[in-house]
Amino acid sequence: MQMASFPKPRCLSLLQCNTKSICYVKQLHAQFITHGLKSPSIFAKLIEHYCAVSSPDGMYHAHRIFNHFGPPNVFLLNTLIRCVHPRDSIFIFANWVSTGDLVFDDHTYIFVLGACARSSMVSTLWVGKQMHAQISKCGSLANILVQTTIVHFYASNKDVGSARRVFDEMNLRSSITWNAMITGYCSQKEPRSNYARDALMLFCSMLVDVSGPKPTDTTMACILSAASQLGVLETGICVHGYVEKTIYEPENDVYIGTSLLDMYSKCGSLDHALSLFKRMKEKNVLTWTAMMTGLAIHGEGKEALEFLDSMEAYGIKPNSVTFTSLLSACRHAGLVEEGLCLFLDMVRKFNITPRMQHYGCIVDLLGRAGRLEEAYQFITGMPVEPDGILWRSLLSACRVHGNVSLGEKVGRLLLQLQSQQTSTDLTVRCEDYISLSNVYASAEKWEDVEIVRRAMKVKGIEMKAGCSSVPFSNSLG
C-alpha cells in the first residue's frame, strides 16, 4: 500500500507512531527526503524505527542514515549505539575510537558501558576497562551518571571489587548508584562468598548517611534477596520491620510483598510466607511462583500442585519458572507420576517449551525413585543435547541405588564430554572423577577405584577441600 504525500507537520507527527513494518519506515523515510527534512533529531527517530523492526534490512538502513548524514554527528552515533545489539554497539564505538574523527560526550560512554554490562562477549570486561581509562583521561568521571554506569558495568561482569572502588571514590551518589552497587553484590552467585553480607552492610551505610538518598523499592527488593541468600530469619524480620515503618505496607505492593514471602520461605518460615501471601491484595505470576517455590523447598509438593489450580482460577498463566518450581516440588516430595504428568501438561496444555532445568527436574525425579533406566532413556530421547548436569544427576542416583553398570556407562560419558570441552572447570572435573570412583566404591570394586584415582593423578586433578558456614544472628553487624 502506497503512503500518500503528507505535509511537513503530518510527516513529523508520524514519527511518534510505533511500527515494526520495514515498508512503512521506508515510506516515511522517503517522505522526509521529499520535504528536505534532514535535522539530526528527525534522522535519530528514523534510526530508532529502523532498529526496532525485526529485519536485518532495518539495521542496514539505520547504519546508512548515520553514514550518509554528513559530517560525523555524535548525537546520531549515540542513537545508533543505544538502539542496536550490545555487541554491535561495542564494535561501532571501537571503530570510531580507531578513526579519531569524532569527539564523544557523556551519553556515548553511558550507552556503550551499558552495552558492555548487557553483552555476553568474553572480552567485554577488557573493553569496559579500556573505556574506563579513556573516561578518566577525558574528565567525564565528574558525571554521576557515567560513574554509576561504570559501577553497574563492573558489577554485571562479576568484578565487584572494581565496582566497589569506583563507588567509594564517588563524592556524590544517587539512589540509582546505591542500587547498582547493592544489586551487584546480590547478583553474585559464587559459593562460599560474603557478597550477600556485603550488600547488607552497604545498606546499613546507606541508612547511616542521613543527608544521602533514601532506599527505594528496588533497594528493598535487593536487600530482601540478600537476606534470602543468607537464610537468617532475624535479618529478614529486621528488613521487614524497616519496610513497614518507613516505606509502605508490603501487602499493597506486589513486588515488595513477593520479595518478602520469598525471603520468609527461604529463611525457613513457611507460615509467615503463607500468611503474607493471603494478605496481599495483588498477586502476579512472580508472587504465585515464589509461593510455590517456598512450598517446594519445604517438601509440600501436593500443596504446591494445588496452588497451580488456584493460580489458573485467579486468571494468571504459569510460566517456565513456575513449572521449574512445581517440578522441583514433585521431586522433593517423591511425586513421580504427578511430576511426569505435569511435564506433559507444560507442553500440551500450556504450550511452554521445556528448558534444561525442566529436563533436569525429571531426571532427578526418576533418579530419586530408582527408575534409573527410565531416566537414562529420557535423557537420550531429549530433543536437545543434554548437558553435564543431567548426566551428573543420573550418576549420583546410580551411586545411591547401587547400579554400577549404568553408573560406569554414565561416568565414562561424562569423562568423554570433558575431553571435548577445552575449558572445563577443574572443580567440575574433580567432581566427575570422584563420583565415578564413589560408584565403584559402593560396589566394593576397589581395583576400579584405584584406576580412577590413578587417572586423576596423571591428569593433575586434585580433590578440593570442602567447607561450611554457620550464620550468626547479628548478621547486620
PDB file of N, CA and C in Angstrom, residues 72-149:
ATOM      1  N   PRO A  72      30.440  13.535  10.676  1.00  0.00           N
ATOM      2  CA  PRO A  72      30.101  12.653  11.804  1.00  0.00           C
ATOM      3  C   PRO A  72      29.371  13.415  12.903  1.00  0.00           C
ATOM      4  N   ASN A  73      28.256  12.861  13.344  1.00  0.00           N
ATOM      5  CA  ASN A  73      27.404  13.523  14.327  1.00  0.00           C
ATOM      6  C   ASN A  73      27.302  12.647  15.571  1.00  0.00           C
ATOM      7  N   VAL A  74      27.754  13.170  16.721  1.00  0.00           N
ATOM      8  CA  VAL A  74      27.801  12.367  17.935  1.00  0.00           C
ATOM      9  C   VAL A  74      26.397  12.034  18.434  1.00  0.00           C
ATOM     10  N   PHE A  75      25.414  12.917  18.176  1.00  0.00           N
ATOM     11  CA  PHE A  75      24.038  12.638  18.599  1.00  0.00           C
ATOM     12  C   PHE A  75      23.483  11.424  17.857  1.00  0.00           C
ATOM     13  N   LEU A  76      23.725  11.352  16.552  1.00  0.00           N
ATOM     14  CA  LEU A  76      23.266  10.196  15.779  1.00  0.00           C
ATOM     15  C   LEU A  76      24.044   8.936  16.160  1.00  0.00           C
ATOM     16  N   LEU A  77      25.335   9.096  16.442  1.00  0.00           N
ATOM     17  CA  LEU A  77      26.128   7.946  16.876  1.00  0.00           C
ATOM     18  C   LEU A  77      25.567   7.390  18.188  1.00  0.00           C
ATOM     19  N   ASN A  78      25.247   8.273  19.125  1.00  0.00           N
ATOM     20  CA  ASN A  78      24.683   7.821  20.396  1.00  0.00           C
ATOM     21  C   ASN A  78      23.359   7.096  20.194  1.00  0.00           C
ATOM     22  N   THR A  79      22.540   7.605  19.281  1.00  0.00           N
ATOM     23  CA  THR A  79      21.253   6.956  18.998  1.00  0.00           C
ATOM     24  C   THR A  79      21.476   5.564  18.432  1.00  0.00           C
ATOM     25  N   LEU A  80      22.422   5.442  17.509  1.00  0.00           N
ATOM     26  CA  LEU A  80      22.705   4.147  16.895  1.00  0.00           C
ATOM     27  C   LEU A  80      23.244   3.162  17.942  1.00  0.00           C
ATOM     28  N   ILE A  81      24.159   3.620  18.775  1.00  0.00           N
ATOM     29  CA  ILE A  81      24.734   2.769  19.814  1.00  0.00           C
ATOM     30  C   ILE A  81      23.661   2.310  20.803  1.00  0.00           C
ATOM     31  N   ARG A  82      22.743   3.206  21.121  1.00  0.00           N
ATOM     32  CA  ARG A  82      21.684   2.884  22.094  1.00  0.00           C
ATOM     33  C   ARG A  82      20.683   1.870  21.543  1.00  0.00           C
ATOM     34  N   CYS A  83      20.453   1.880  20.230  1.00  0.00           N
ATOM     35  CA  CYS A  83      19.368   1.088  19.656  1.00  0.00           C
ATOM     36  C   CYS A  83      19.800  -0.280  19.130  1.00  0.00           C
ATOM     37  N   VAL A  84      21.067  -0.449  18.772  1.00  0.00           N
ATOM     38  CA  VAL A  84      21.483  -1.713  18.172  1.00  0.00           C
ATOM     39  C   VAL A  84      21.796  -2.739  19.262  1.00  0.00           C
ATOM     40  N   HIS A  85      22.137  -3.943  18.838  1.00  0.00           N
ATOM     41  CA  HIS A  85      22.505  -5.022  19.759  1.00  0.00           C
ATOM     42  C   HIS A  85      23.762  -4.617  20.542  1.00  0.00           C
ATOM     43  N   PRO A  86      23.845  -5.009  21.827  1.00  0.00           N
ATOM     44  CA  PRO A  86      25.028  -4.619  22.630  1.00  0.00           C
ATOM     45  C   PRO A  86      26.358  -4.938  21.966  1.00  0.00           C
ATOM     46  N   ARG A  87      26.463  -6.108  21.338  1.00  0.00           N
ATOM     47  CA  ARG A  87      27.726  -6.466  20.673  1.00  0.00           C
ATOM     48  C   ARG A  87      28.053  -5.472  19.565  1.00  0.00           C
ATOM     49  N   ASP A  88      27.028  -5.088  18.769  1.00  0.00           N
ATOM     50  CA  ASP A  88      27.236  -4.131  17.687  1.00  0.00           C
ATOM     51  C   ASP A  88      27.588  -2.753  18.238  1.00  0.00           C
ATOM     52  N   SER A  89      27.002  -2.388  19.375  1.00  0.00           N
ATOM     53  CA  SER A  89      27.320  -1.096  19.996  1.00  0.00           C
ATOM     54  C   SER A  89      28.806  -0.988  20.294  1.00  0.00           C
ATOM     55  N   ILE A  90      29.353  -2.066  20.842  1.00  0.00           N
ATOM     56  CA  ILE A  90      30.771  -2.067  21.214  1.00  0.00           C
ATOM     57  C   ILE A  90      31.653  -1.954  19.979  1.00  0.00           C
ATOM     58  N   PHE A  91      31.299  -2.686  18.908  1.00  0.00           N
ATOM     59  CA  PHE A  91      32.099  -2.653  17.678  1.00  0.00           C
ATOM     60  C   PHE A  91      32.024  -1.276  17.007  1.00  0.00           C
ATOM     61  N   ILE A  92      30.835  -0.670  17.003  1.00  0.00           N
ATOM     62  CA  ILE A  92      30.683   0.660  16.404  1.00  0.00           C
ATOM     63  C   ILE A  92      31.547   1.672  17.145  1.00  0.00           C
ATOM     64  N   PHE A  93      31.485   1.634  18.469  1.00  0.00           N
ATOM     65  CA  PHE A  93      32.278   2.562  19.271  1.00  0.00           C
ATOM     66  C   PHE A  93      33.769   2.343  19.037  1.00  0.00           C
ATOM     67  N   ALA A  94      34.202   1.079  19.029  1.00  0.00           N
ATOM     68  CA  ALA A  94      35.622   0.777  18.829  1.00  0.00           C
ATOM     69  C   ALA A  94      36.098   1.284  17.477  1.00  0.00           C
ATOM     70  N   ASN A  95      35.252   1.198  16.467  1.00  0.00           N
ATOM     71  CA  ASN A  95      35.618   1.663  15.132  1.00  0.00           C
ATOM     72  C   ASN A  95      35.851   3.175  15.121  1.00  0.00           C
ATOM     73  N   TRP A  96      35.000   3.924  15.808  1.00  0.00           N
ATOM     74  CA  TRP A  96      35.156   5.377  15.830  1.00  0.00           C
ATOM     75  C   TRP A  96      36.294   5.805  16.736  1.00  0.00           C
ATOM     76  N   VAL A  97      36.618   5.021  17.733  1.00  0.00           N
ATOM     77  CA  VAL A  97      37.792   5.312  18.548  1.00  0.00           C
ATOM     78  C   VAL A  97      39.049   5.221  17.699  1.00  0.00           C
ATOM     79  N   SER A  98      39.094   4.203  16.833  1.00  0.00           N
ATOM     80  CA  SER A  98      40.285   3.994  15.997  1.00  0.00           C
ATOM     81  C   SER A  98      40.461   5.102  14.961  1.00  0.00           C
ATOM     82  N   THR A  99      39.343   5.690  14.477  1.00  0.00           N
ATOM     83  CA  THR A  99      39.461   6.756  13.481  1.00  0.00           C
ATOM     84  C   THR A  99      39.862   8.085  14.104  1.00  0.00           C
ATOM     85  N   GLY A 100      39.390   8.341  15.317  1.00  0.00           N
ATOM     86  CA  GLY A 100      39.693   9.610  15.983  1.00  0.00           C
ATOM     87  C   GLY A 100      39.011  10.800  15.364  1.00  0.00           C
ATOM     88  N   ASP A 101      37.957  10.571  14.553  1.00  0.00           N
ATOM     89  CA  ASP A 101      37.282  11.661  13.845  1.00  0.00           C
ATOM     90  C   ASP A 101      36.101  12.252  14.601  1.00  0.00           C
ATOM     91  N   LEU A 102      35.827  11.747  15.791  1.00  0.00           N
ATOM     92  CA  LEU A 102      34.636  12.188  16.493  1.00  0.00           C
ATOM     93  C   LEU A 102      34.944  12.370  17.976  1.00  0.00           C
ATOM     94  N   VAL A 103      34.435  13.446  18.538  1.00  0.00           N
ATOM     95  CA  VAL A 103      34.603  13.701  19.970  1.00  0.00           C
ATOM     96  C   VAL A 103      33.369  13.183  20.693  1.00  0.00           C
ATOM     97  N   PHE A 104      33.550  12.222  21.589  1.00  0.00           N
ATOM     98  CA  PHE A 104      32.422  11.610  22.286  1.00  0.00           C
ATOM     99  C   PHE A 104      31.958  12.490  23.438  1.00  0.00           C
ATOM    100  N   ASP A 105      30.709  12.307  23.847  1.00  0.00           N
ATOM    101  CA  ASP A 105      30.204  13.003  25.022  1.00  0.00           C
ATOM    102  C   ASP A 105      29.844  11.985  26.100  1.00  0.00           C
ATOM    103  N   ASP A 106      29.309  12.462  27.217  1.00  0.00           N
ATOM    104  CA  ASP A 106      28.998  11.577  28.342  1.00  0.00           C
ATOM    105  C   ASP A 106      27.971  10.510  27.959  1.00  0.00           C
ATOM    106  N   HIS A 107      27.006  10.878  27.101  1.00  0.00           N
ATOM    107  CA  HIS A 107      25.983   9.908  26.699  1.00  0.00           C
ATOM    108  C   HIS A 107      26.603   8.737  25.947  1.00  0.00           C
ATOM    109  N   THR A 108      27.633   9.011  25.151  1.00  0.00           N
ATOM    110  CA  THR A 108      28.305   7.926  24.426  1.00  0.00           C
ATOM    111  C   THR A 108      28.853   6.893  25.398  1.00  0.00           C
ATOM    112  N   TYR A 109      29.540   7.361  26.416  1.00  0.00           N
ATOM    113  CA  TYR A 109      30.134   6.441  27.386  1.00  0.00           C
ATOM    114  C   TYR A 109      29.053   5.690  28.171  1.00  0.00           C
ATOM    115  N   ILE A 110      27.972   6.379  28.513  1.00  0.00           N
ATOM    116  CA  ILE A 110      26.894   5.724  29.258  1.00  0.00           C
ATOM    117  C   ILE A 110      26.281   4.600  28.437  1.00  0.00           C
ATOM    118  N   PHE A 111      26.001   4.869  27.156  1.00  0.00           N
ATOM    119  CA  PHE A 111      25.361   3.856  26.312  1.00  0.00           C
ATOM    120  C   PHE A 111      26.282   2.670  26.034  1.00  0.00           C
ATOM    121  N   VAL A 112      27.567   2.949  25.781  1.00  0.00           N
ATOM    122  CA  VAL A 112      28.497   1.861  25.467  1.00  0.00           C
ATOM    123  C   VAL A 112      28.789   1.025  26.716  1.00  0.00           C
ATOM    124  N   LEU A 113      28.965   1.677  27.851  1.00  0.00           N
ATOM    125  CA  LEU A 113      29.168   0.917  29.094  1.00  0.00           C
ATOM    126  C   LEU A 113      27.934   0.092  29.438  1.00  0.00           C
ATOM    127  N   GLY A 114      26.745   0.634  29.160  1.00  0.00           N
ATOM    128  CA  GLY A 114      25.525  -0.138  29.352  1.00  0.00           C
ATOM    129  C   GLY A 114      25.495  -1.356  28.454  1.00  0.00           C
ATOM    130  N   ALA A 115      25.973  -1.184  27.205  1.00  0.00           N
ATOM    131  CA  ALA A 115      26.061  -2.327  26.291  1.00  0.00           C
ATOM    132  C   ALA A 115      27.056  -3.359  26.805  1.00  0.00           C
ATOM    133  N   CYS A 116      28.173  -2.898  27.369  1.00  0.00           N
ATOM    134  CA  CYS A 116      29.160  -3.817  27.940  1.00  0.00           C
ATOM    135  C   CYS A 116      28.582  -4.572  29.137  1.00  0.00           C
ATOM    136  N   ALA A 117      27.696  -3.931  29.878  1.00  0.00           N
ATOM    137  CA  ALA A 117      27.066  -4.594  31.022  1.00  0.00           C
ATOM    138  C   ALA A 117      26.097  -5.686  30.569  1.00  0.00           C
ATOM    139  N   ARG A 118      25.472  -5.494  29.402  1.00  0.00           N
ATOM    140  CA  ARG A 118      24.484  -6.463  28.914  1.00  0.00           C
ATOM    141  C   ARG A 118      25.082  -7.523  28.003  1.00  0.00           C
ATOM    142  N   SER A 119      26.256  -7.265  27.458  1.00  0.00           N
ATOM    143  CA  SER A 119      26.837  -8.181  26.477  1.00  0.00           C
ATOM    144  C   SER A 119      27.379  -9.440  27.137  1.00  0.00           C
ATOM    145  N   SER A 120      27.327 -10.548  26.392  1.00  0.00           N
ATOM    146  CA  SER A 120      27.850 -11.819  26.889  1.00  0.00           C
ATOM    147  C   SER A 120      29.212 -12.162  26.276  1.00  0.00           C
ATOM    148  N   MET A 121      29.814 -11.217  25.562  1.00  0.00           N
ATOM    149  CA  MET A 121      31.115 -11.471  24.958  1.00  0.00           C
ATOM    150  C   MET A 121      32.182 -11.660  26.026  1.00  0.00           C
ATOM    151  N   VAL A 122      33.141 -12.542  25.748  1.00  0.00           N
ATOM    152  CA  VAL A 122      34.201 -12.835  26.710  1.00  0.00           C
ATOM    153  C   VAL A 122      35.071 -11.615  26.958  1.00  0.00           C
ATOM    154  N   SER A 123      35.285 -10.813  25.923  1.00  0.00           N
ATOM    155  CA  SER A 123      36.202  -9.665  26.023  1.00  0.00           C
ATOM    156  C   SER A 123      35.541  -8.414  26.567  1.00  0.00           C
ATOM    157  N   THR A 124      34.278  -8.503  27.004  1.00  0.00           N
ATOM    158  CA  THR A 124      33.542  -7.313  27.426  1.00  0.00           C
ATOM    159  C   THR A 124      34.222  -6.595  28.590  1.00  0.00           C
ATOM    160  N   LEU A 125      34.698  -7.351  29.578  1.00  0.00           N
ATOM    161  CA  LEU A 125      35.336  -6.738  30.734  1.00  0.00           C
ATOM    162  C   LEU A 125      36.568  -5.956  30.321  1.00  0.00           C
ATOM    163  N   TRP A 126      37.366  -6.519  29.424  1.00  0.00           N
ATOM    164  CA  TRP A 126      38.569  -5.834  28.956  1.00  0.00           C
ATOM    165  C   TRP A 126      38.202  -4.551  28.225  1.00  0.00           C
ATOM    166  N   VAL A 127      37.171  -4.612  27.366  1.00  0.00           N
ATOM    167  CA  VAL A 127      36.734  -3.424  26.616  1.00  0.00           C
ATOM    168  C   VAL A 127      36.264  -2.342  27.573  1.00  0.00           C
ATOM    169  N   GLY A 128      35.462  -2.733  28.574  1.00  0.00           N
ATOM    170  CA  GLY A 128      34.966  -1.756  29.533  1.00  0.00           C
ATOM    171  C   GLY A 128      36.073  -1.117  30.341  1.00  0.00           C
ATOM    172  N   LYS A 129      37.094  -1.890  30.689  1.00  0.00           N
ATOM    173  CA  LYS A 129      38.222  -1.326  31.437  1.00  0.00           C
ATOM    174  C   LYS A 129      38.976  -0.296  30.595  1.00  0.00           C
ATOM    175  N   GLN A 130      39.132  -0.575  29.297  1.00  0.00           N
ATOM    176  CA  GLN A 130      39.783   0.395  28.419  1.00  0.00           C
ATOM    177  C   GLN A 130      38.970   1.679  28.331  1.00  0.00           C
ATOM    178  N   MET A 131      37.642   1.521  28.283  1.00  0.00           N
ATOM    179  CA  MET A 131      36.783   2.689  28.222  1.00  0.00           C
ATOM    180  C   MET A 131      36.844   3.487  29.528  1.00  0.00           C
ATOM    181  N   HIS A 132      36.925   2.766  30.653  1.00  0.00           N
ATOM    182  CA  HIS A 132      37.052   3.424  31.954  1.00  0.00           C
ATOM    183  C   HIS A 132      38.312   4.285  31.977  1.00  0.00           C
ATOM    184  N   ALA A 133      39.393   3.745  31.447  1.00  0.00           N
ATOM    185  CA  ALA A 133      40.643   4.510  31.400  1.00  0.00           C
ATOM    186  C   ALA A 133      40.502   5.749  30.521  1.00  0.00           C
ATOM    187  N   GLN A 134      39.799   5.600  29.380  1.00  0.00           N
ATOM    188  CA  GLN A 134      39.610   6.740  28.484  1.00  0.00           C
ATOM    189  C   GLN A 134      38.730   7.808  29.133  1.00  0.00           C
ATOM    190  N   ILE A 135      37.706   7.372  29.868  1.00  0.00           N
ATOM    191  CA  ILE A 135      36.826   8.312  30.562  1.00  0.00           C
ATOM    192  C   ILE A 135      37.611   9.099  31.609  1.00  0.00           C
ATOM    193  N   SER A 136      38.518   8.412  32.299  1.00  0.00           N
ATOM    194  CA  SER A 136      39.339   9.080  33.308  1.00  0.00           C
ATOM    195  C   SER A 136      40.216  10.154  32.673  1.00  0.00           C
ATOM    196  N   LYS A 137      40.726   9.870  31.483  1.00  0.00           N
ATOM    197  CA  LYS A 137      41.613  10.814  30.812  1.00  0.00           C
ATOM    198  C   LYS A 137      40.870  12.057  30.337  1.00  0.00           C
ATOM    199  N   CYS A 138      39.632  11.856  29.830  1.00  0.00           N
ATOM    200  CA  CYS A 138      38.902  12.995  29.246  1.00  0.00           C
ATOM    201  C   CYS A 138      38.105  13.779  30.278  1.00  0.00           C
ATOM    202  N   GLY A 139      38.078  13.309  31.532  1.00  0.00           N
ATOM    203  CA  GLY A 139      37.431  14.075  32.593  1.00  0.00           C
ATOM    204  C   GLY A 139      35.952  13.852  32.759  1.00  0.00           C
ATOM    205  N   SER A 140      35.387  12.817  32.126  1.00  0.00           N
ATOM    206  CA  SER A 140      33.950  12.574  32.235  1.00  0.00           C
ATOM    207  C   SER A 140      33.547  11.914  33.540  1.00  0.00           C
ATOM    208  N   LEU A 141      34.523  11.586  34.384  1.00  0.00           N
ATOM    209  CA  LEU A 141      34.200  10.947  35.661  1.00  0.00           C
ATOM    210  C   LEU A 141      33.505  11.903  36.623  1.00  0.00           C
ATOM    211  N   ALA A 142      33.417  13.181  36.248  1.00  0.00           N
ATOM    212  CA  ALA A 142      32.687  14.120  37.095  1.00  0.00           C
ATOM    213  C   ALA A 142      31.181  13.925  36.985  1.00  0.00           C
ATOM    214  N   ASN A 143      30.743  13.222  35.958  1.00  0.00           N
ATOM    215  CA  ASN A 143      29.317  12.990  35.726  1.00  0.00           C
ATOM    216  C   ASN A 143      28.853  11.800  36.566  1.00  0.00           C
ATOM    217  N   ILE A 144      27.862  12.019  37.432  1.00  0.00           N
ATOM    218  CA  ILE A 144      27.408  10.957  38.326  1.00  0.00           C
ATOM    219  C   ILE A 144      26.781   9.794  37.564  1.00  0.00           C
ATOM    220  N   LEU A 145      26.132  10.080  36.412  1.00  0.00           N
ATOM    221  CA  LEU A 145      25.530   9.012  35.616  1.00  0.00           C
ATOM    222  C   LEU A 145      26.608   8.128  34.985  1.00  0.00           C
ATOM    223  N   VAL A 146      27.709   8.755  34.545  1.00  0.00           N
ATOM    224  CA  VAL A 146      28.820   7.971  33.995  1.00  0.00           C
ATOM    225  C   VAL A 146      29.418   7.084  35.067  1.00  0.00           C
ATOM    226  N   GLN A 147      29.656   7.636  36.245  1.00  0.00           N
ATOM    227  CA  GLN A 147      30.226   6.849  37.339  1.00  0.00           C
ATOM    228  C   GLN A 147      29.295   5.700  37.748  1.00  0.00           C
ATOM    229  N   THR A 148      28.005   5.994  37.817  1.00  0.00           N
ATOM    230  CA  THR A 148      27.038   4.954  38.187  1.00  0.00           C
ATOM    231  C   THR A 148      27.014   3.837  37.154  1.00  0.00           C
ATOM    232  N   THR A 149      27.105   4.208  35.883  1.00  0.00           N
ATOM    233  CA  THR A 149      27.117   3.195  34.825  1.00  0.00           C
ATOM    234  C   THR A 149      28.375   2.345  34.900  1.00  0.00           C
TER     235      THR A 149
END
